[in-house]
Short mmCIF file of C-alpha atoms in Angstrom, two decimals:
data_model
loop_
_atom_site.label_atom_id
_atom_site.label_comp_id
_atom_site.label_asym_id
_atom_site.label_seq_id
_atom_site.Cartn_x
_atom_site.Cartn_y
_atom_site.Cartn_z
CA MET A 1 79.63 71.23 99.35
CA ALA A 2 79.84 70.25 103.07
CA ARG A 3 77.27 70.04 105.89
CA SER A 4 77.81 71.63 109.23
CA TYR A 5 77.11 69.94 112.54
CA ARG A 6 73.48 71.22 112.40
CA GLY A 7 72.89 69.56 109.01
CA LYS A 8 72.81 72.88 107.12
CA PRO A 9 75.26 73.48 104.25
CA ASP A 10 78.38 75.46 105.15
CA LEU A 11 79.05 77.37 101.99
CA PRO A 12 82.02 79.74 101.81
CA PRO A 13 82.16 82.48 99.26
CA GLY A 14 82.60 80.97 95.86
CA PRO A 15 80.80 78.95 93.15
CA ALA A 16 78.84 76.72 95.59
CA ARG A 17 77.19 79.64 97.38
CA ASP A 18 76.59 81.47 94.04
CA LEU A 19 74.94 78.43 92.51
CA VAL A 20 72.58 77.89 95.44
CA ALA A 21 71.71 81.60 95.44
CA LEU A 22 70.95 81.44 91.70
CA PHE A 23 68.57 78.52 92.14
CA GLY A 24 67.03 80.28 95.16
CA ARG A 25 66.23 83.38 93.11
CA LEU A 26 64.71 81.33 90.31
CA ARG A 27 62.66 79.21 92.67
CA ALA A 28 61.36 82.45 94.37
CA ALA A 29 60.12 83.67 91.05
CA ASN A 30 58.62 80.38 90.01
CA ALA A 31 56.79 78.48 92.84
CA LEU A 32 57.67 74.87 91.99
CA THR A 33 57.93 71.86 94.13
CA VAL A 34 60.97 69.59 94.09
CA GLY A 35 58.89 66.96 92.38
CA GLN A 36 57.88 69.35 89.58
CA ILE A 37 61.53 70.44 89.13
CA ALA A 38 62.65 66.85 89.04
CA ILE A 39 60.07 65.97 86.33
CA ARG A 40 61.05 68.97 84.18
CA SER A 41 64.78 68.39 84.54
CA ARG A 42 64.48 64.61 84.24
CA LEU A 43 66.59 64.15 87.39
CA ALA A 44 65.92 62.19 90.59
CA ALA A 45 63.91 64.20 93.20
CA SER A 46 66.43 63.36 95.93
CA HIS A 47 69.31 64.68 93.81
CA VAL A 48 67.39 67.89 92.96
CA SER A 49 66.59 68.38 96.70
CA GLU A 50 70.24 68.10 97.76
CA VAL A 51 71.45 70.34 94.98
CA LEU A 52 68.86 73.08 95.75
CA ARG A 53 69.85 73.04 99.48
CA GLY A 54 73.59 73.06 98.74
CA TRP A 55 74.29 69.57 100.04
CA LYS A 56 75.46 68.17 96.70
CA ALA A 57 77.42 69.47 93.81
CA PRO A 58 75.60 68.96 90.48
CA SER A 59 77.26 68.19 87.21
CA PRO A 60 77.35 71.07 84.72
CA GLN A 61 74.59 69.37 82.69
CA ALA A 62 72.40 68.86 85.78
CA ALA A 63 72.91 72.43 86.86
CA ALA A 64 71.80 73.81 83.48
CA ALA A 65 68.85 71.38 83.45
CA ILE A 66 67.68 72.53 86.89
CA ALA A 67 68.05 76.25 85.84
CA VAL A 68 65.87 75.59 82.79
CA ALA A 69 63.30 73.63 84.85
CA LEU A 70 63.08 76.66 87.22
CA GLY A 71 62.23 78.94 84.28
CA GLY A 72 65.66 80.27 83.56
CA ASP A 73 66.57 81.48 80.07
CA ALA A 74 69.58 80.28 77.97
CA ALA A 75 71.85 82.86 79.63
CA THR A 76 70.86 81.69 83.12
CA ALA A 77 71.37 78.07 82.18
CA LEU A 78 74.79 78.90 80.86
CA ARG A 79 75.73 80.75 84.07
CA ALA A 80 74.52 77.74 86.14
CA ARG A 81 76.64 75.38 84.02
CA ARG A 82 79.75 77.52 84.43
CA LEU A 83 79.22 77.78 88.17
CA ALA A 84 79.04 74.02 88.30
CA GLU A 85 82.20 73.76 86.24
CA ASP A 86 83.96 76.11 88.67
CA LEU A 87 82.71 74.14 91.59
CA ALA A 88 83.92 70.90 90.06
CA GLU A 89 87.37 72.43 89.38
CA LEU A 90 87.55 73.70 93.01
CA ASN A 91 86.62 70.27 94.34
CA ARG A 92 89.29 68.61 92.18
CA TYR A 93 91.81 71.18 93.59
CA HIS A 94 90.90 70.44 97.19
CA ARG A 95 91.13 66.65 96.56
CA ALA A 96 94.56 67.10 94.99
CA ARG A 97 95.73 69.30 97.83
CA ALA A 98 94.42 66.84 100.49
CA ALA A 99 96.19 63.95 98.70
CA GLY A 100 99.41 65.96 98.50
CA ALA A 101 99.24 66.92 102.17
CA ALA A 102 98.67 63.32 103.20
CA ALA A 103 101.80 62.04 101.36
CA PRO A 104 104.83 61.41 103.54
CA GLY A 105 107.40 64.22 103.44
CA GLU A 106 104.97 66.66 101.79
CA PRO A 107 104.28 70.09 103.43
CA ARG A 108 101.12 70.16 105.48
CA HIS A 109 100.55 73.95 105.65
CA PRO A 110 96.96 74.91 104.45
CA ALA A 111 98.46 76.67 101.47
CA ALA A 112 100.97 74.02 100.59
CA ALA A 113 101.27 73.25 96.91
CA PRO A 114 98.90 70.57 95.71
CA GLY A 115 99.70 67.61 93.49
CA PRO A 116 100.31 67.67 89.75
CA ALA A 117 96.56 68.08 89.11
CA GLN A 118 96.79 71.78 89.82
CA ALA A 119 96.80 74.19 86.87
CA PRO A 120 99.83 76.33 86.14
CA PRO A 121 99.97 79.43 88.39
CA VAL A 122 98.72 82.80 87.18
CA VAL A 123 101.62 85.28 87.46
CA SER A 124 101.52 88.99 86.61
CA LEU A 125 104.08 90.39 88.98
CA ARG A 126 106.61 93.02 88.08
CA ARG A 127 110.06 92.02 87.11
CA ARG A 128 112.20 91.08 90.16
CA LEU A 129 115.12 93.39 90.69
CA THR A 130 118.44 91.51 90.58
CA ASP A 131 120.07 94.33 92.59
CA PHE A 132 117.51 94.42 95.37
CA HIS A 133 119.36 95.26 98.53
CA GLY A 134 118.63 95.32 102.31
CA ARG A 135 115.28 95.61 103.99
CA ASP A 136 115.75 92.24 105.73
CA LEU A 137 113.91 93.18 108.91
CA GLU A 138 110.85 94.60 107.02
CA ILE A 139 110.70 91.58 104.73
CA ALA A 140 110.98 89.13 107.59
CA ARG A 141 108.08 90.80 109.43
CA ILE A 142 105.86 91.26 106.39
CA THR A 143 106.44 87.66 105.35
CA ARG A 144 105.59 86.37 108.81
CA LEU A 145 102.31 88.31 108.78
CA LEU A 146 101.53 87.06 105.27
CA ARG A 147 101.99 83.43 106.33
CA ASP A 148 99.51 83.74 109.22
CA ARG A 149 96.48 82.68 107.15
CA ASP A 150 95.09 79.67 108.99
CA GLU A 151 91.70 81.24 109.67
CA ALA A 152 91.28 84.23 107.29
CA PRO A 153 93.27 85.60 104.33
CA PRO A 154 95.76 88.17 105.70
CA VAL A 155 95.90 91.75 104.41
CA VAL A 156 99.21 93.52 105.06
CA VAL A 157 99.43 97.25 104.34
CA LEU A 158 102.86 98.69 103.52
CA TYR A 159 102.66 102.42 104.02
CA GLY A 160 105.09 105.34 103.80
CA MET A 161 106.07 108.33 101.74
CA GLY A 162 106.52 108.25 97.98
CA GLY A 163 109.87 106.86 96.83
CA VAL A 164 110.52 104.96 100.01
CA GLY A 165 110.34 101.58 98.22
CA LYS A 166 107.02 100.09 99.13
CA THR A 167 106.23 98.70 95.73
CA THR A 168 109.72 97.24 95.40
CA ILE A 169 109.45 95.51 98.76
CA ALA A 170 105.97 94.13 98.04
CA ASN A 171 107.05 92.86 94.64
CA GLU A 172 110.17 91.21 96.08
CA ILE A 173 108.17 89.46 98.80
CA ALA A 174 105.65 88.24 96.22
CA HIS A 175 108.51 86.59 94.34
CA ARG A 176 110.01 85.12 97.47
CA VAL A 177 106.73 83.42 98.56
CA ALA A 178 105.93 82.01 95.19
CA GLY A 179 106.08 78.46 96.48
CA GLU A 180 103.29 79.11 99.03
CA PHE A 181 100.88 80.88 96.67
CA THR A 182 100.70 78.35 93.88
CA GLY A 183 97.39 79.40 92.43
CA ALA A 184 98.12 83.00 91.40
CA ARG A 185 100.42 86.01 92.10
CA VAL A 186 98.80 89.08 90.62
CA PHE A 187 100.02 92.70 90.61
CA VAL A 188 97.40 95.41 90.39
CA ASP A 189 98.10 99.16 90.06
CA LEU A 190 95.34 101.30 91.60
CA GLY A 191 96.83 104.66 90.47
CA GLY A 192 97.54 106.21 93.89
CA GLN A 193 96.72 109.65 95.23
CA ASP A 194 96.83 111.40 91.83
CA VAL A 195 93.48 109.82 90.76
CA PRO A 196 90.68 112.46 90.97
CA ALA A 197 87.82 111.64 93.26
CA ASP A 198 85.37 111.70 90.49
CA LEU A 199 87.36 109.02 88.58
CA ALA A 200 87.91 106.65 91.58
CA ALA A 201 85.15 104.35 90.43
CA VAL A 202 86.70 104.11 86.95
CA ARG A 203 90.02 103.25 88.59
CA VAL A 204 88.43 100.48 90.73
CA GLU A 205 86.74 99.06 87.60
CA ALA A 206 90.10 99.14 85.81
CA ALA A 207 91.68 97.32 88.77
CA PHE A 208 89.06 94.69 88.63
CA ARG A 209 89.74 94.12 84.98
CA GLN A 210 93.49 93.86 85.65
CA VAL A 211 92.75 90.86 87.90
CA CYS A 212 90.44 89.33 85.30
CA TYR A 213 92.99 89.76 82.46
CA ALA A 214 95.71 88.23 84.63
CA PHE A 215 93.49 85.11 85.00
CA GLY A 216 92.93 85.00 81.24
CA VAL A 217 89.22 85.89 81.42
CA PRO A 218 87.91 86.90 77.91
CA GLU A 219 86.50 90.37 77.67
CA ASN A 220 82.98 89.06 76.89
CA GLU A 221 82.89 86.99 80.07
CA ILE A 222 83.78 89.79 82.50
CA PRO A 223 80.58 90.83 84.37
CA PRO A 224 79.86 94.54 83.85
CA GLN A 225 77.59 94.74 86.92
CA ALA A 226 79.50 95.95 90.00
CA ALA A 227 77.34 93.80 92.29
CA LEU A 228 78.49 90.59 90.52
CA GLN A 229 82.18 91.36 90.39
CA PRO A 230 83.25 90.45 93.91
CA GLN A 231 81.72 86.97 93.62
CA PHE A 232 83.24 86.58 90.19
CA LEU A 233 86.72 87.31 91.66
CA GLN A 234 86.34 84.76 94.50
CA ARG A 235 85.61 82.13 91.92
CA LEU A 236 88.95 83.05 90.22
CA TYR A 237 90.78 82.96 93.51
CA ALA A 238 89.30 79.49 94.20
CA ARG A 239 91.82 77.93 91.76
CA GLY A 240 94.36 77.79 94.59
CA PRO A 241 96.32 79.88 97.06
CA CYS A 242 96.40 83.37 95.56
CA LEU A 243 98.42 86.44 96.47
CA LEU A 244 97.36 89.92 95.34
CA VAL A 245 99.74 92.87 95.33
CA LEU A 246 97.53 96.02 95.31
CA ASP A 247 99.81 98.86 94.59
CA ASN A 248 99.27 102.69 95.02
CA VAL A 249 96.00 102.47 96.97
CA ALA A 250 94.54 105.80 98.05
CA ARG A 251 91.43 104.66 99.97
CA ALA A 252 90.35 101.47 101.67
CA GLU A 253 87.06 101.44 99.76
CA HIS A 254 88.97 101.14 96.44
CA VAL A 255 90.27 97.64 97.26
CA ALA A 256 87.61 96.19 99.55
CA SER A 257 85.88 94.44 96.67
CA LEU A 258 89.14 93.02 95.28
CA LEU A 259 90.42 91.26 98.40
CA PRO A 260 90.34 87.45 98.52
CA ALA A 261 88.00 85.80 101.02
CA LEU A 262 89.18 82.25 100.62
CA PRO A 263 91.50 80.53 103.08
CA GLY A 264 95.07 80.16 101.87
CA CYS A 265 94.99 83.49 99.97
CA GLY A 266 96.47 86.85 101.01
CA ALA A 267 97.03 90.44 99.90
CA LEU A 268 99.85 92.93 100.09
CA VAL A 269 98.62 96.59 99.86
CA THR A 270 100.89 99.57 99.32
CA SER A 271 99.81 103.11 100.18
CA ARG A 272 101.01 106.46 101.39
CA SER A 273 98.36 106.09 104.14
CA PRO A 274 97.97 103.29 106.73
CA LEU A 275 94.36 102.97 105.41
CA PRO A 276 92.70 102.91 108.85
CA ALA A 277 89.31 102.08 107.29
CA LEU A 278 90.69 98.81 105.90
CA ASP A 279 89.29 96.43 108.63
CA GLY A 280 91.36 93.40 109.63
CA ALA A 281 94.54 94.58 107.96
CA ARG A 282 97.93 94.45 109.62
CA ARG A 283 100.16 97.46 108.96
CA VAL A 284 103.91 97.89 108.44
CA SER A 285 105.48 101.35 108.21
CA VAL A 286 108.13 101.56 105.55
CA ARG A 287 110.68 104.20 106.45
CA PRO A 288 113.63 105.69 104.58
CA LEU A 289 116.87 103.66 104.75
CA PRO A 290 119.14 104.48 107.61
CA GLY A 291 122.53 105.90 106.82
CA ARG A 292 124.57 102.74 106.73
CA SER A 293 121.96 100.81 104.74
CA GLY A 294 121.60 103.66 102.31
CA VAL A 295 125.39 103.84 101.77
CA GLU A 296 125.48 100.04 101.24
CA LEU A 297 122.70 100.37 98.56
CA PHE A 298 124.53 103.27 96.83
CA ASP A 299 127.90 101.36 96.82
CA ALA A 300 126.19 98.20 95.45
CA LEU A 301 124.63 100.09 92.54
CA ALA A 302 127.29 102.68 91.70
CA ASP A 303 129.79 101.45 89.06
CA ARG A 304 132.82 103.66 89.53
CA GLU A 305 135.73 103.59 87.07
CA ASP A 306 138.40 103.38 89.67
CA GLY A 307 136.43 101.18 91.95
CA VAL A 308 137.43 103.34 94.88
CA ARG A 309 134.73 103.97 97.51
CA ASP A 310 134.17 107.32 99.14
CA PRO A 311 132.13 106.60 102.28
CA GLU A 312 131.94 110.25 103.24
CA ALA A 313 130.61 111.43 99.93
CA ALA A 314 128.24 108.45 99.65
CA ALA A 315 126.83 109.23 103.11
CA ARG A 316 126.25 112.84 102.04
CA ILE A 317 124.45 111.65 98.85
CA VAL A 318 122.19 109.39 101.01
CA GLU A 319 121.51 112.35 103.30
CA LEU A 320 120.52 114.53 100.32
CA ALA A 321 118.28 111.73 99.15
CA ASP A 322 116.52 111.67 102.53
CA GLY A 323 117.30 107.97 102.62
CA LEU A 324 114.81 107.23 99.86
CA PRO A 325 115.77 104.23 97.77
CA LEU A 326 114.39 105.70 94.56
CA ALA A 327 116.55 108.78 94.97
CA ILE A 328 119.57 106.71 95.92
CA ARG A 329 119.10 104.63 92.75
CA ILE A 330 118.95 107.80 90.67
CA ALA A 331 122.16 109.13 92.28
CA ALA A 332 123.94 105.74 91.73
CA ALA A 333 122.86 105.82 88.03
CA LEU A 334 124.34 109.30 87.71
CA ALA A 335 127.54 108.37 89.49
CA SER A 336 127.94 105.41 86.98
CA GLY A 337 127.20 107.53 83.90
CA PRO A 338 129.92 108.56 81.39
CA ALA A 339 129.87 112.18 82.59
CA MET A 340 130.52 111.32 86.23
CA ARG A 341 132.04 107.86 86.30
CA ALA A 342 135.63 108.96 86.37
CA ARG A 343 135.14 112.11 88.50
CA PRO A 344 135.24 112.35 92.28
CA LEU A 345 131.91 111.76 94.00
CA ALA A 346 132.39 115.13 95.67
CA VAL A 347 131.45 116.78 92.31
CA LEU A 348 128.15 114.92 92.27
CA VAL A 349 127.57 115.88 95.89
CA SER A 350 128.05 119.55 95.06
CA GLN A 351 125.56 119.45 92.20
CA LEU A 352 122.92 117.64 94.23
CA ALA A 353 123.38 119.96 97.23
CA ALA A 354 122.99 123.01 94.99
CA GLU A 355 119.80 121.58 93.49
CA SER A 356 118.44 120.81 96.92
CA GLU A 357 118.90 124.35 98.18
CA ARG A 358 117.35 125.84 94.99
CA LEU A 359 114.14 123.80 95.45
CA ASP A 360 114.00 123.87 99.22
CA GLY A 361 110.52 125.39 99.15
CA PHE A 362 108.89 122.02 98.33
CA GLU A 363 107.11 120.73 101.39
CA ASP A 364 105.10 117.92 100.01
CA GLY A 365 106.95 115.11 101.84
CA GLU A 366 108.90 113.97 98.78
CA ARG A 367 111.78 116.48 98.69
CA GLY A 368 114.32 113.65 98.65
CA VAL A 369 113.07 112.71 95.11
CA ARG A 370 111.39 115.81 93.67
CA ALA A 371 113.81 118.41 94.92
CA SER A 372 117.19 117.02 95.70
CA PHE A 373 117.13 114.95 92.48
CA ASP A 374 115.09 117.08 90.07
CA LEU A 375 118.16 118.30 88.16
CA SER A 376 119.71 114.82 88.28
CA TYR A 377 116.64 113.11 86.98
CA ARG A 378 116.50 115.47 83.95
CA THR A 379 119.99 114.55 82.99
CA LEU A 380 119.40 110.87 82.93
CA PRO A 381 119.06 109.01 79.61
CA PRO A 382 115.43 107.79 78.79
CA ASP A 383 116.18 104.16 79.52
CA VAL A 384 117.30 105.01 83.12
CA ALA A 385 114.82 107.78 83.80
CA GLY A 386 111.82 105.66 82.76
#
């Protein structure tokens, strides 16, 4: 706990602020002087005074004793103890990071990895694709925005139509910046546009629990009250630089309570919408792959028996796929399958073109996946289709 230049405590969101607020509520309900609290808790009055004001971090035992002295029950004392334990862990982390930053040759970025005292990182990302291809410009821009976190945790929204590859890009970036977010890298699925409005609150609650489970929080320690959940998350994020990947977000209000508020953290959000109501976010539009990039992706994924490339047919497949990476991957899987591997790509082009014309009435913005490749998807084996 640090003092500002006016002599008042400067308490960021986290266990320090929560502990002072807890003592404040108890003191408001039980009008006791500092001296009376000191006598009841068997602590020095000066120590009690500094703890109540937020100028000093108490030990877990002292925090519980003060809570009891203020009239708190056993559950309140336990909460005070745990807040003090969280605060002690946070202070240890900051000391380790400061020591690491001061060492010669060590990185000095605010989110640089601390010394060996830091706990192992929390990681719940999706599997990294070994065949990830292209998107260099988008990744460079998003990574640059994500690293701009000197003053406030950055929030970067990747938006675009379904199947364009937003989730894959976000997951790839999260793996690439692992060395800068050494506290946690957590993937959370919000369910997307298909979640009914009356179930949105349930989905937000499920997302909150995904984060808690990733950090290893036992079920009986997850706060059920919505008002306590944002503060609880900030204490989890306080373990070190954390990156959240919030996938398939339909509305800004669904993720507002999940976003980290501590310096050194950040969030990647994927959505079909730019989420204009998400204040302070930076936005990157993810568009379909241009022709050449799409062909390169198809050629990199398609395993043809003769190894001969057909640029004209591949370009036509990419066109039928509307440049959507998901559709290109499905086409490459088909081209590599036993039924098509030894046949000319022109045969596959004819099948996909016929399917595209048959389902041309779809106008939901996803025709590259749902129409052009509907027939192809049905022919895939379960391990590829899933």
